């Protein structure tokens, strides 16, 4: 209550994790705006080269990842009700997953736009970068390209945790394709012979 401008002062902006930790709720505009304000305060007051995020946006909220019954379900239902053209269904797990991804997408897009506008105005070159977990999606590792040269893929030749969904909900490929981020440094820590995510398979996909 002493820090009214901090969204963490409002319990409605908090999601409790399965380990009894807490995160700011990524679907809240006041949360998005606050984090952008913090980033811009750093950029405006310090000679930094970049704003860099690790892989955590959403966290695991329940042990069994029962997405429909987790604490942001009311926010999800409110979103559906407040957007008359929304095609999401209240009890559809895949729809809620996509809603969470779009919440993170909105944050990355809005931060990127704010930073680019600042850079243009003040002749700065502060970059925005992300270090996601190493696996975007699991697949067969094969890649083709559309007429615009955009890579089409169903994921790397891996069988590990995917940050596209799991509980992180990071659509890093979209951020790259849309040029919302300036660089990506995936966490490719595995050995070449790792049975779940071999280093070469992961690196080849990102390349």
Coordinates of C-alpha atoms in Angstrom, one line a residue:
X1 CA 0.0 0.0 0.0
X2 CA 3.0 2.3 0.4
X3 CA 3.9 2.0 -3.3
X4 CA 0.6 2.7 -5.0
X5 CA 2.2 3.1 -8.4
X6 CA 3.7 -0.4 -8.2
X7 CA 1.1 -2.9 -9.6
X8 CA 2.3 -5.5 -7.0
X9 CA 0.5 -3.4 -4.4
X10 CA -2.8 -4.7 -5.9
X11 CA -3.4 -8.4 -5.1
X12 CA -5.5 -8.6 -8.3
X13 CA -2.2 -8.2 -10.3
X14 CA -0.5 -11.1 -8.6
X15 CA -0.5 -14.8 -9.6
X16 CA 0.8 -17.3 -7.0
X17 CA 3.0 -20.0 -8.4
X18 CA 3.0 -23.7 -7.5
X19 CA 6.1 -23.1 -5.3
X20 CA 4.3 -20.4 -3.4
X21 CA 6.2 -17.7 -5.2
X22 CA 4.5 -14.9 -7.1
X23 CA 4.6 -13.1 -10.4
X24 CA 2.9 -10.1 -11.8
X25 CA 0.0 -11.1 -14.0
X26 CA 1.0 -10.7 -17.7
X27 CA -2.5 -10.1 -18.8
X28 CA -2.9 -6.8 -16.9
X29 CA -2.3 -3.5 -18.8
X30 CA -1.0 -1.9 -15.6
X31 CA 1.6 -4.6 -15.3
X32 CA 2.7 -4.3 -18.9
X33 CA 2.9 -0.5 -18.6
X34 CA 4.8 -0.6 -15.3
X35 CA 7.5 -3.0 -16.6
X36 CA 7.9 -0.8 -19.8
X37 CA 8.2 2.2 -17.5
X38 CA 10.9 0.5 -15.5
X39 CA 12.8 -0.4 -18.7
X40 CA 12.6 3.1 -20.0
X41 CA 13.8 4.6 -16.7
X42 CA 16.9 2.5 -17.1
X43 CA 17.4 3.5 -20.7
X44 CA 16.8 7.2 -20.0
X45 CA 19.2 7.4 -17.1
X46 CA 22.0 5.0 -17.9
X47 CA 24.2 4.4 -20.9
X48 CA 23.1 0.8 -21.5
X49 CA 23.5 -1.2 -24.7
X50 CA 20.4 -3.3 -24.3
X51 CA 17.4 -4.4 -22.2
X52 CA 17.7 -8.2 -21.8
X53 CA 15.2 -10.7 -20.5
X54 CA 15.6 -14.3 -19.5
X55 CA 13.0 -16.9 -20.4
X56 CA 10.4 -16.4 -17.7
X57 CA 7.1 -14.6 -18.6
X58 CA 4.5 -16.9 -17.2
X59 CA 5.5 -19.3 -14.4
X60 CA 4.1 -22.7 -13.4
X61 CA 1.0 -21.9 -11.3
X62 CA -0.2 -25.4 -10.3
X63 CA 1.6 -28.7 -10.0
X64 CA -0.6 -30.4 -12.7
X65 CA -0.8 -27.3 -14.9
X66 CA -4.6 -27.3 -14.9
X67 CA -4.8 -24.2 -17.0
X68 CA -8.5 -23.8 -17.0
X69 CA -8.7 -23.8 -13.2
X70 CA -5.8 -21.5 -12.5
X71 CA -6.0 -18.1 -10.9
X72 CA -6.2 -16.1 -14.1
X73 CA -9.3 -17.9 -15.4
X74 CA -11.5 -14.9 -14.4
X75 CA -9.2 -12.6 -16.4
X76 CA -9.5 -15.0 -19.3
X77 CA -13.3 -15.1 -19.1
X78 CA -13.5 -11.3 -18.8
X79 CA -11.3 -10.9 -21.9
X80 CA -13.7 -13.1 -23.9
X81 CA -16.8 -11.2 -22.6
X82 CA -15.2 -7.8 -23.3
X83 CA -14.2 -8.7 -26.9
X84 CA -17.3 -9.5 -28.9
X85 CA -15.4 -10.8 -31.9
X86 CA -13.3 -13.1 -29.7
X87 CA -13.5 -16.8 -30.8
X88 CA -11.9 -18.2 -27.7
X89 CA -14.0 -20.7 -25.6
X90 CA -14.0 -20.4 -21.8
X91 CA -13.1 -24.0 -21.2
X92 CA -10.8 -24.7 -24.1
X93 CA -7.2 -25.3 -23.0
X94 CA -5.6 -24.5 -26.4
X95 CA -7.6 -21.2 -26.5
X96 CA -6.4 -20.2 -23.1
X97 CA -2.8 -21.1 -24.0
X98 CA -3.0 -18.8 -27.1
X99 CA -4.5 -16.0 -24.9
X100 CA -1.5 -16.3 -22.6
X101 CA 0.9 -16.2 -25.6
X102 CA -0.9 -13.1 -26.9
X103 CA -0.5 -11.4 -23.5
X104 CA 3.2 -11.9 -23.6
X105 CA 3.3 -10.9 -27.3
X106 CA 1.6 -7.6 -26.4
X107 CA 4.2 -6.9 -23.8
X108 CA 7.1 -7.6 -26.2
X109 CA 5.5 -5.6 -29.0
X110 CA 4.7 -2.6 -26.8
X111 CA 8.2 -2.5 -25.2
X112 CA 9.8 -2.9 -28.6
X113 CA 7.8 0.0 -30.0
X114 CA 8.5 2.2 -27.1
X115 CA 12.2 1.6 -27.2
X116 CA 12.4 2.1 -31.0
X117 CA 10.5 5.4 -30.7
X118 CA 12.9 6.5 -28.0
X119 CA 16.0 5.4 -30.0
X120 CA 14.7 7.3 -33.1
X121 CA 14.0 10.5 -31.1
X122 CA 17.3 10.6 -29.2
X123 CA 19.6 8.9 -31.7
X124 CA 20.2 5.9 -29.4
X125 CA 20.7 2.3 -30.3
X126 CA 19.5 0.4 -27.2
X127 CA 18.6 -3.1 -28.2
X128 CA 16.0 -5.6 -26.9
X129 CA 17.0 -9.2 -26.5
X130 CA 15.7 -12.4 -25.0
X131 CA 17.3 -15.6 -23.7
X132 CA 14.5 -18.2 -24.1
X133 CA 14.9 -21.9 -23.1
X134 CA 16.5 -23.8 -25.9
X135 CA 13.5 -25.5 -27.3
X136 CA 10.8 -23.4 -29.1
X137 CA 8.7 -26.5 -30.2
X138 CA 9.5 -30.1 -30.6
X139 CA 9.3 -31.5 -34.1
X140 CA 11.4 -33.1 -36.8
X141 CA 13.8 -30.2 -37.3
X142 CA 12.8 -29.8 -41.0
X143 CA 12.4 -26.2 -42.3
X144 CA 10.9 -24.8 -45.5
X145 CA 10.3 -21.2 -46.5
X146 CA 7.3 -19.2 -47.8
X147 CA 7.3 -16.7 -50.6
X148 CA 8.5 -14.0 -48.2
X149 CA 11.4 -16.0 -47.0
X150 CA 9.9 -16.7 -43.6
X151 CA 10.9 -20.1 -42.1
X152 CA 8.1 -22.6 -41.7
X153 CA 8.8 -25.3 -39.2
X154 CA 7.1 -27.5 -36.7
X155 CA 10.0 -27.4 -34.3
X156 CA 13.4 -28.8 -33.6
X157 CA 14.3 -32.5 -33.6
X158 CA 13.9 -32.7 -29.8
X159 CA 11.5 -34.0 -27.1
X160 CA 12.0 -31.6 -24.3
X161 CA 10.2 -28.8 -22.6
X162 CA 8.9 -26.2 -25.2
X163 CA 8.7 -22.6 -24.3
X164 CA 6.0 -22.0 -26.9
X165 CA 3.6 -23.5 -24.4
X166 CA 4.5 -25.6 -21.4
X167 CA 4.0 -22.9 -18.8
X168 CA 6.1 -20.2 -20.3
X169 CA 4.1 -19.2 -23.4
X170 CA 6.8 -17.5 -25.3
X171 CA 6.3 -17.2 -29.1
X172 CA 10.0 -16.3 -29.7
X173 CA 9.7 -17.2 -33.4
X174 CA 7.0 -14.6 -33.9
X175 CA 9.1 -12.0 -32.1
X176 CA 11.9 -12.7 -34.5
X177 CA 9.8 -12.8 -37.6
X178 CA 8.1 -9.5 -36.7
X179 CA 11.4 -8.0 -35.7
X180 CA 10.2 -7.0 -32.3
X181 CA 13.5 -8.1 -30.8
X182 CA 17.0 -7.3 -32.0
X183 CA 18.7 -10.5 -31.0
X184 CA 17.9 -13.9 -29.4
X185 CA 20.3 -16.0 -27.2
X186 CA 18.6 -19.3 -26.7
X187 CA 19.8 -21.4 -23.7
X188 CA 21.4 -24.3 -25.6
X189 CA 23.3 -25.9 -22.8
X190 CA 22.9 -29.6 -23.8
X191 CA 25.7 -32.0 -25.0
X192 CA 25.8 -33.4 -28.5
X193 CA 24.7 -36.8 -27.4
X194 CA 21.9 -35.6 -25.1
X195 CA 18.9 -38.0 -25.7
X196 CA 16.2 -35.3 -25.3
X197 CA 17.8 -32.2 -26.9
X198 CA 21.1 -32.8 -28.7
X199 CA 23.1 -29.7 -29.1
X200 CA 23.5 -29.9 -32.9
X201 CA 19.7 -30.5 -33.3
X202 CA 18.9 -27.5 -31.2
X203 CA 21.5 -25.2 -32.7
X204 CA 20.7 -26.2 -36.3
X205 CA 17.0 -25.3 -35.8
X206 CA 17.8 -21.9 -34.4
X207 CA 20.3 -21.3 -37.2

